PDB file of C-alpha atoms in Angstrom:
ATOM      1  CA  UNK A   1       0.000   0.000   0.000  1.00 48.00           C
ATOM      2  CA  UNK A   2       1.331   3.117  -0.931  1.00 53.00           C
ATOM      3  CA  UNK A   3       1.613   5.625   2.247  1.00 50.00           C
ATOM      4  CA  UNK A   4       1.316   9.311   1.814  1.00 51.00           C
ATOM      5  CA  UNK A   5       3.094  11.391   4.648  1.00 51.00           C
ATOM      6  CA  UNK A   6       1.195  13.929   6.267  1.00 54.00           C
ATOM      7  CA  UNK A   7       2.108  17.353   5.515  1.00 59.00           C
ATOM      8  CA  UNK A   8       1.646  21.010   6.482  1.00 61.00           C
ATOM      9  CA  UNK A   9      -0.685  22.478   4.370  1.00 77.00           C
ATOM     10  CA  UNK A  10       0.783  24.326   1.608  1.00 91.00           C
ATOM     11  CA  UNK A  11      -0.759  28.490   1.275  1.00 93.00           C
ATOM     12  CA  UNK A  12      -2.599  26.971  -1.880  1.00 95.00           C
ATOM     13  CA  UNK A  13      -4.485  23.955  -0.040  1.00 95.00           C
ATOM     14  CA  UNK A  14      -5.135  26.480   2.823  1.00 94.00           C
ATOM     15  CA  UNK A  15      -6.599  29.445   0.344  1.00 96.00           C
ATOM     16  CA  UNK A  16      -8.415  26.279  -1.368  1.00 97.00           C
ATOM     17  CA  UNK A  17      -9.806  25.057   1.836  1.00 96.00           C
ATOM     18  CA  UNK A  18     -11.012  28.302   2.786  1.00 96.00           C
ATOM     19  CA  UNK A  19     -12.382  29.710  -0.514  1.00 97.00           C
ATOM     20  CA  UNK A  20     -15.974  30.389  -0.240  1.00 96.00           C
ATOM     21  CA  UNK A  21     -18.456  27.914  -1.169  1.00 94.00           C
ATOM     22  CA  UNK A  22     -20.873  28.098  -4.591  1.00 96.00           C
ATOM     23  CA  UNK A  23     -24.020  28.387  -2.847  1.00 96.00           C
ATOM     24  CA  UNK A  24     -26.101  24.809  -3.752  1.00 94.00           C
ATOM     25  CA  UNK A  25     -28.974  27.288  -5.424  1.00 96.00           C
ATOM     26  CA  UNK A  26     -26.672  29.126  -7.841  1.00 98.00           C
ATOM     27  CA  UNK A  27     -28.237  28.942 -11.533  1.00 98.00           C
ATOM     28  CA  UNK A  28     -25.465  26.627 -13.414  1.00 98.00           C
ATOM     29  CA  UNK A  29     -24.677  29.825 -15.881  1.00 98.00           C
ATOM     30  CA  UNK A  30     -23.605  31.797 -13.340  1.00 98.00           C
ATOM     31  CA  UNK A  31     -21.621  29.162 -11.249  1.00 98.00           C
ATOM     32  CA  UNK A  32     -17.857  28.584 -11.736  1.00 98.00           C
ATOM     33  CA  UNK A  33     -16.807  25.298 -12.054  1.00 98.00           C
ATOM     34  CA  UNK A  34     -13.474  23.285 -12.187  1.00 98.00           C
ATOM     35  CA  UNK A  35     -13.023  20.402 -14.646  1.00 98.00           C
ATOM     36  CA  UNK A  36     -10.579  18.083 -13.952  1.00 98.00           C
ATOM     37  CA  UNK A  37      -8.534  14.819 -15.876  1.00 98.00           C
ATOM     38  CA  UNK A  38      -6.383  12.836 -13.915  1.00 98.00           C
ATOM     39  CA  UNK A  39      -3.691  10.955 -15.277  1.00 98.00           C
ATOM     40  CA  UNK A  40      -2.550   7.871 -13.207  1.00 98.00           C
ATOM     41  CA  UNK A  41      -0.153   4.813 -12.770  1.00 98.00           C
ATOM     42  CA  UNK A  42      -3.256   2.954 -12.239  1.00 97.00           C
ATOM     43  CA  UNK A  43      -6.860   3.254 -10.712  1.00 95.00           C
ATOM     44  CA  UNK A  44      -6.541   2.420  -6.886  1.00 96.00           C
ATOM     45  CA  UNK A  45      -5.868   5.314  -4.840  1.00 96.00           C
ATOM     46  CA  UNK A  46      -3.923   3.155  -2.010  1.00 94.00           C
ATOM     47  CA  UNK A  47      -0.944   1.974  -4.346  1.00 95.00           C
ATOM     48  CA  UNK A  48      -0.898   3.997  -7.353  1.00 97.00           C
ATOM     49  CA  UNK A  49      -0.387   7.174  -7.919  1.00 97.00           C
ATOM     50  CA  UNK A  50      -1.235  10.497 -10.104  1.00 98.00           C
ATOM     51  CA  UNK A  51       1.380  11.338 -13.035  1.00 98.00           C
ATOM     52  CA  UNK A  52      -0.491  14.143 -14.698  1.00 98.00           C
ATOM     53  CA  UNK A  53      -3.148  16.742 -14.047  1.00 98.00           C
ATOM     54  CA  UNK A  54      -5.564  19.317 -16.568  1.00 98.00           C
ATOM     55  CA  UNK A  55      -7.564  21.699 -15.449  1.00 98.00           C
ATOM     56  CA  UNK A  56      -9.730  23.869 -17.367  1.00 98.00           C
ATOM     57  CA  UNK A  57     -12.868  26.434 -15.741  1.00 98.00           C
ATOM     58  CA  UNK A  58     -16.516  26.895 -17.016  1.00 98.00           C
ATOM     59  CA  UNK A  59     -17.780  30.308 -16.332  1.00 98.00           C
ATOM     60  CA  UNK A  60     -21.270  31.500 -17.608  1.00 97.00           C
ATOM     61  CA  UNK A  61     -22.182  28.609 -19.249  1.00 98.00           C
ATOM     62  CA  UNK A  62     -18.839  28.853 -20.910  1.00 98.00           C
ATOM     63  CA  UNK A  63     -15.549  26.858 -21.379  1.00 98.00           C
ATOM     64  CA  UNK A  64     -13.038  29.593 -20.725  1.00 98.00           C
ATOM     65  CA  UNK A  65      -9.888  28.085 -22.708  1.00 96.00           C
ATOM     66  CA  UNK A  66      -7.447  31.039 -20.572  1.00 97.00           C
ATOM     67  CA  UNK A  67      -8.092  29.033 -17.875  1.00 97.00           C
ATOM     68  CA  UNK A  68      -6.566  25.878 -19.105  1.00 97.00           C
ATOM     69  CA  UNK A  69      -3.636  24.424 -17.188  1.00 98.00           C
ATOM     70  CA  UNK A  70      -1.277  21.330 -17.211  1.00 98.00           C
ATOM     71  CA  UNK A  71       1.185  19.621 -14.868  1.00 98.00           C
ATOM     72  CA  UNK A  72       3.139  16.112 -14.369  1.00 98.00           C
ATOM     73  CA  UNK A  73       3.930  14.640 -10.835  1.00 98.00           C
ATOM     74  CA  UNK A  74       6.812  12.564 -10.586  1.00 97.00           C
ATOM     75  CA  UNK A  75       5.308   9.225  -9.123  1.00 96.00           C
ATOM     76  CA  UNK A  76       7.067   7.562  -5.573  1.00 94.00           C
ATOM     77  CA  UNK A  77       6.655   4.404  -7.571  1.00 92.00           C
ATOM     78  CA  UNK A  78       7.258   3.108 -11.490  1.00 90.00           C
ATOM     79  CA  UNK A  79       4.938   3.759 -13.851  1.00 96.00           C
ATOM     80  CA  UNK A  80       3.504   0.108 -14.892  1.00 95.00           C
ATOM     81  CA  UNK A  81       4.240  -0.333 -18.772  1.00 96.00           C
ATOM     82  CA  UNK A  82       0.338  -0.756 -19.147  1.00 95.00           C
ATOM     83  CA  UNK A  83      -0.376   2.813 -17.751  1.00 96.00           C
ATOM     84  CA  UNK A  84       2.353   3.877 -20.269  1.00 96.00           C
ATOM     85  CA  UNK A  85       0.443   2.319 -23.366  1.00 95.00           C
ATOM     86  CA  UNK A  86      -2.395   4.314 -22.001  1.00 95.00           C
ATOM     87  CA  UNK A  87      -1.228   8.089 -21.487  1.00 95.00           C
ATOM     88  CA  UNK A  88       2.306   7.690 -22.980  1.00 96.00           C
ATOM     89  CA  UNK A  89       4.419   8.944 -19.775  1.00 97.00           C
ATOM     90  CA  UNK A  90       7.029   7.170 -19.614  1.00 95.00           C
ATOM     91  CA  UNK A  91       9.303   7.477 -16.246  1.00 95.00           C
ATOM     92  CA  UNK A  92      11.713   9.785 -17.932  1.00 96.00           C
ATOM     93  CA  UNK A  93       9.454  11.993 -18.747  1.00 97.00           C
ATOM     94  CA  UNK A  94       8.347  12.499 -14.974  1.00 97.00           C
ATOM     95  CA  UNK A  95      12.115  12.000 -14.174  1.00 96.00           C
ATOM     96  CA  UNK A  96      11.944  15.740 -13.501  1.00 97.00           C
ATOM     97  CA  UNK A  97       8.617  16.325 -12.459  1.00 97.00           C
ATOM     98  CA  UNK A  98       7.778  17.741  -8.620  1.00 97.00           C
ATOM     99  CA  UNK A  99       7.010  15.777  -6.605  1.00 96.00           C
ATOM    100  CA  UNK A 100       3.059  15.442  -6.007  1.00 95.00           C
ATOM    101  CA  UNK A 101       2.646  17.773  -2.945  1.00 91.00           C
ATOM    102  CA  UNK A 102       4.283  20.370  -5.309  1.00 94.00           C
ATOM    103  CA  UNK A 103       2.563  19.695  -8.506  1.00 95.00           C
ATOM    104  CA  UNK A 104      -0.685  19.629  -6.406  1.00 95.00           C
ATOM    105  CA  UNK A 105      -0.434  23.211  -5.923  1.00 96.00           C
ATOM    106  CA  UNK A 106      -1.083  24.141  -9.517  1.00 96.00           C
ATOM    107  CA  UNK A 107      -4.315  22.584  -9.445  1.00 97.00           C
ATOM    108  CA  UNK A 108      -5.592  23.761  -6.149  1.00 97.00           C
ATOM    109  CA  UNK A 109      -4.919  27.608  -7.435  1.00 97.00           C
ATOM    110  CA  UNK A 110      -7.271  26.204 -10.432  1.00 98.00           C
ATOM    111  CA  UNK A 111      -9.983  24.914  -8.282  1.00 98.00           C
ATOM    112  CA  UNK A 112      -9.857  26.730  -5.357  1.00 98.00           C
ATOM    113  CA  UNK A 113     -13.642  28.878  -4.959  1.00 97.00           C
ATOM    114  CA  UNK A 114     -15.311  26.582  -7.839  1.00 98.00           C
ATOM    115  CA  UNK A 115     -17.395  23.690  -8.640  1.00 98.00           C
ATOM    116  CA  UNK A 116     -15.358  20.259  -9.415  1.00 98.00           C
ATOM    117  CA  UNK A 117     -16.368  18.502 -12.579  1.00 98.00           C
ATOM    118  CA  UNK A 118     -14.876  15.058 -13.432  1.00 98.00           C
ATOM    119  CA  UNK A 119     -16.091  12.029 -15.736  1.00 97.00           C
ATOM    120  CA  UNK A 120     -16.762   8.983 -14.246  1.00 95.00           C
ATOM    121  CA  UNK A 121     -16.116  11.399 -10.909  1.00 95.00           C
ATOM    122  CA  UNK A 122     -15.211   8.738  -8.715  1.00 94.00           C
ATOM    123  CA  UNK A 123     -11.749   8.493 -10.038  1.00 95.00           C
ATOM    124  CA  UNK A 124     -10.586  12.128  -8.953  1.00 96.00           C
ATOM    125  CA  UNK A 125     -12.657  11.794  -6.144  1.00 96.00           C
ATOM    126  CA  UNK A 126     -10.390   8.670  -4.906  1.00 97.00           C
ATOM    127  CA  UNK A 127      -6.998  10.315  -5.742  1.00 98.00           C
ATOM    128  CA  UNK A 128      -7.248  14.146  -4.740  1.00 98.00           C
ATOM    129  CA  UNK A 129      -9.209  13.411  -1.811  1.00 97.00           C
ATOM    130  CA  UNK A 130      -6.618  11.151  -0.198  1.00 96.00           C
ATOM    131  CA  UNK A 131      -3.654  13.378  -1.937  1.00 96.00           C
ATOM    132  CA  UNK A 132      -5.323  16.325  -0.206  1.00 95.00           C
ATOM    133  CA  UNK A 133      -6.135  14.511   3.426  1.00 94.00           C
ATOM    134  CA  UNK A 134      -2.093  14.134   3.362  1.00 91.00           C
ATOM    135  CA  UNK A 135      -1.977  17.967   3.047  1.00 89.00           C
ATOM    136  CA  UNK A 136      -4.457  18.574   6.053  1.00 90.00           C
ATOM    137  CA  UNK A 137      -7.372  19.469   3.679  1.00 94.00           C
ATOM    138  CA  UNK A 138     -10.405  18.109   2.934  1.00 96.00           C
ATOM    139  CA  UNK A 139     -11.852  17.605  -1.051  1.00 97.00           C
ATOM    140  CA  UNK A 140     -14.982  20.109  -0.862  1.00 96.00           C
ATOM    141  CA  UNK A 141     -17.852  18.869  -1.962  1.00 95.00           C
ATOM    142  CA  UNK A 142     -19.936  18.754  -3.950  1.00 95.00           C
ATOM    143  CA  UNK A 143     -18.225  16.836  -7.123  1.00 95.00           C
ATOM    144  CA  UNK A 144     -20.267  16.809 -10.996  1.00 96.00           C
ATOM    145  CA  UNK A 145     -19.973  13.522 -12.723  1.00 96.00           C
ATOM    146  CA  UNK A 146     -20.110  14.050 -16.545  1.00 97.00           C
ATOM    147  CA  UNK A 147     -20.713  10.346 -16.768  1.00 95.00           C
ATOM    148  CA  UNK A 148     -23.571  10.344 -14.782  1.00 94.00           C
ATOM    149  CA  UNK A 149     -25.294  13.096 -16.243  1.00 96.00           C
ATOM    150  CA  UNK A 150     -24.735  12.002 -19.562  1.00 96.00           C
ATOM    151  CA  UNK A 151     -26.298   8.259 -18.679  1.00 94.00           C
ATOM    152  CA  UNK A 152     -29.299  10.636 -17.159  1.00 93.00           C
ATOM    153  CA  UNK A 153     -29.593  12.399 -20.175  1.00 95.00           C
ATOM    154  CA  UNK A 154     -29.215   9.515 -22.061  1.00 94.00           C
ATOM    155  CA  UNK A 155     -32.045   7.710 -20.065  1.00 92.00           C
ATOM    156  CA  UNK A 156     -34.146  10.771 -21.109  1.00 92.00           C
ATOM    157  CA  UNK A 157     -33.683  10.168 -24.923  1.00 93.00           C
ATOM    158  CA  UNK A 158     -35.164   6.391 -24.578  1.00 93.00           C
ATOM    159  CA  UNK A 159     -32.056   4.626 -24.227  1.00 90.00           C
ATOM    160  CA  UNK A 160     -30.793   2.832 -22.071  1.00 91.00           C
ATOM    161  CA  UNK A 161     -27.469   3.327 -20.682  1.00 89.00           C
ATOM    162  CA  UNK A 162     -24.647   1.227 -20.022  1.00 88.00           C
ATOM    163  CA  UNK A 163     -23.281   1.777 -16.432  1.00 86.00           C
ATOM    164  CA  UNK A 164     -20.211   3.570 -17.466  1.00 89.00           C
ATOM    165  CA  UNK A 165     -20.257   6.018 -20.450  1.00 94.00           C
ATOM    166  CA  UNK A 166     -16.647   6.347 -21.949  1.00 95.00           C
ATOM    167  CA  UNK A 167     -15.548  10.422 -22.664  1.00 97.00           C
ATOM    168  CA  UNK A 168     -15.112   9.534 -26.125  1.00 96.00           C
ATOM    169  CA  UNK A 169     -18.610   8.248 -26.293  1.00 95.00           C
ATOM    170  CA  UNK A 170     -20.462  10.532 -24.877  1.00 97.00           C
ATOM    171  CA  UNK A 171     -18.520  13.402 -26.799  1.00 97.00           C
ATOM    172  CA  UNK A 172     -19.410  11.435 -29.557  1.00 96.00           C
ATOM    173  CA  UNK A 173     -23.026  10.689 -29.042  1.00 96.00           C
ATOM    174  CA  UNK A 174     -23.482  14.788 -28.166  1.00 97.00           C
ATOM    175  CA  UNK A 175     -21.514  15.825 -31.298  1.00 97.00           C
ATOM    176  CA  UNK A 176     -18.548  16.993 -28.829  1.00 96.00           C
ATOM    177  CA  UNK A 177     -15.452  16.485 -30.772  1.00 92.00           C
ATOM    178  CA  UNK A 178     -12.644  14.848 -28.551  1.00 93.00           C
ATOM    179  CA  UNK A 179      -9.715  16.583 -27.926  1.00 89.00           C
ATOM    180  CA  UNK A 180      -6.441  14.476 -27.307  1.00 90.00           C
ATOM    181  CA  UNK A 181      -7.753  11.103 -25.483  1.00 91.00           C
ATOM    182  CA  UNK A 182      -6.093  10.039 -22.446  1.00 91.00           C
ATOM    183  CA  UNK A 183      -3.684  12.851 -22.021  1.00 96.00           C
ATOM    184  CA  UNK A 184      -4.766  15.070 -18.910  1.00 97.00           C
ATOM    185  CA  UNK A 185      -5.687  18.543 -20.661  1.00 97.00           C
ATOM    186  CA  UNK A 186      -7.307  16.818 -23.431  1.00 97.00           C
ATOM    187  CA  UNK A 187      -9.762  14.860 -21.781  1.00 98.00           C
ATOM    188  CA  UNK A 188     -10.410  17.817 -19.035  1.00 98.00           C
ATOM    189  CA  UNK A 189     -11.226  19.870 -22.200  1.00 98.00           C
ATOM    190  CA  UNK A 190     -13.777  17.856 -24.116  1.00 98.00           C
ATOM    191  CA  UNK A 191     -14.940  17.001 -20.316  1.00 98.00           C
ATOM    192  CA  UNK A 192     -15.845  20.500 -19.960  1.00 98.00           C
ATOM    193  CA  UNK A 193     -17.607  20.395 -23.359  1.00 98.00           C
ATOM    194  CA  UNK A 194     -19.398  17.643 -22.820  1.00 98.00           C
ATOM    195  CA  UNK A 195     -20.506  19.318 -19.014  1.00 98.00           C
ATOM    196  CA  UNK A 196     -21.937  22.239 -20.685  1.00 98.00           C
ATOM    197  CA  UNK A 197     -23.913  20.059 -23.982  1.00 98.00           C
ATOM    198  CA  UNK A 198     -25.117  17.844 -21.113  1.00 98.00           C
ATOM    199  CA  UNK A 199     -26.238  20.870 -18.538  1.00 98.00           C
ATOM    200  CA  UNK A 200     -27.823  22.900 -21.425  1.00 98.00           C
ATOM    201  CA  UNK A 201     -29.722  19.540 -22.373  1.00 97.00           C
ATOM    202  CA  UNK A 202     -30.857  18.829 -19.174  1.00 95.00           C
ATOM    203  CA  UNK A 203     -31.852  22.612 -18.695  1.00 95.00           C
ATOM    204  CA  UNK A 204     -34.674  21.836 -21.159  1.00 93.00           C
ATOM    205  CA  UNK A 205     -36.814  20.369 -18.792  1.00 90.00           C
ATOM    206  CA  UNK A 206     -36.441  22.786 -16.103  1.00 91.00           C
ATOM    207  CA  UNK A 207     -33.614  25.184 -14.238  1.00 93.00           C
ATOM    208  CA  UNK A 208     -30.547  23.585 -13.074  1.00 96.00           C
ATOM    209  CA  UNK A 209     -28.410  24.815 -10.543  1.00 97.00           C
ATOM    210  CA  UNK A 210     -25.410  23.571  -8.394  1.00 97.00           C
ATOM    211  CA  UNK A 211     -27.404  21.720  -6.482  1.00 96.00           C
ATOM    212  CA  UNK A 212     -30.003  20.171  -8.888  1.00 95.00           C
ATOM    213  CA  UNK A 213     -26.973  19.090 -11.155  1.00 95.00           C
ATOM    214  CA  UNK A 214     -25.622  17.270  -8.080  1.00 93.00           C
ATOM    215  CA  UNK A 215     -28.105  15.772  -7.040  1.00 91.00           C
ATOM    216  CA  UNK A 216     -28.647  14.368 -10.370  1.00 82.00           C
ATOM    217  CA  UNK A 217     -25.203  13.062 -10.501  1.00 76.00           C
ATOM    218  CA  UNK A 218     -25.028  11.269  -7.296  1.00 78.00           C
ATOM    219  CA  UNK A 219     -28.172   9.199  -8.533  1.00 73.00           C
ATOM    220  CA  UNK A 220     -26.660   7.447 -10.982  1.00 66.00           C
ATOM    221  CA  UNK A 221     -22.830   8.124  -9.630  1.00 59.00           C
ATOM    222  CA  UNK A 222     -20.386   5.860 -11.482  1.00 46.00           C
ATOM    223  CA  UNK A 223     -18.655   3.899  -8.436  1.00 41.00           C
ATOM    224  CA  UNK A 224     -15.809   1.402  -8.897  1.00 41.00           C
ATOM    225  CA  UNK A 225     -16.503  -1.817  -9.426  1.00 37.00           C
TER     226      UNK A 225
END
């Protein structure tokens, strides 16, 4: 199992942990939200670890492409030659990467004050919440699944949807083109795309807001299997 020390927390986890909160009742338009890709050695948050990060924000309904940002994290551990065929880091190329506690900063100045937005949610959920309980700080809540909302939006249409909804599928099914698959500020852009098709579908049948959108989510929340 791989042990995280417990650290100080860092000015960025402390100005993230005590950003104000979206209120639950803001209208999704005028909410700013955080969309986040994770790229990792492999998917259990006890032994493997998080080798890349992309960030970008949604602001008025809007994917504001200024806002994108990028970083690698130089692992504790290898990097398994299957999670190389998948994102193409090899170690070398985190050879000079910060370490995690460091590259964790970047994001937190990303989300810090905003709504998180992830596909199949549970993922970032499992790794930044245990990378940020090592830095004293707690993951705020609440966390937007794209993959849930599109399998609810999908459900609307007549079909029936398969517990997990790849990106690339549900980019594809909303005419979302995808933008670099399985590298970190790819996938967190067409994520973002894909959160604001799926919120301006789901709009049609009434107002969303923070809170309706997460509550919508966490019915049909992708867990791990």
């Amino acid at each position: 199992m791989l042990s995280l020390p417990r650290r100080p927390g860092s000015a960025a986890a402390l100005a993230y942990r005590d950003a104000a909160r979206v209120p639950a009742g803001t209208p999704w338009r005028e909410a700013s939200f955080c969309v986040v890709d994770l790229e990792l050695t492999g998917l259990d948050p006890r032994q493997h670890e998080i080798v890349s990060w992309g960030a970008v924000c949604v602001e008025g309904g809007r994917v504001v492409c200024g806002t994108a940002a990028e970083g690698l994290a130089r692992p504790e551990r290898g990097v398994p030659a299957e999670a190389v065929r998948i994102h193409g880091l090899r170690p070398a190329d985190l050879a000079d990467a910060p370490p995690l506690a460091e590259a964790l900063d970047g994001l937190l100045q990303v989300m810090t004050g905003r709504v998180l937005v992830a596909h199949a949610a549970w993922v970032e959920r499992g790794f930044l919440g245990r990378a940020l309980r090592a830095r004293g700080v707690r993951l705020r809540t609440p966390v937007l699944d794209t993959c849930a909302l599109g399998r609810l939006w999908l459900a609307g249409t007549g079909v029936t949807p398969p517990s997990v909804v790849s990106l690339e599928g549900l980019a594809g099914a909303l005419g979302v083109p995808s933008s670099r698959p399985h590298e970190a500020s790819g996938d967190a852009f067409t994520t973002a795309q894909v959160f604001v098709a799926l919120a301006t579908l789901l709009e049609a049948a009434g107002p969303e807001t923070v809170d309706t959108l997460a509550a919508a989510a966490a019915r049909l929340r992708v867990q791990r299997a």
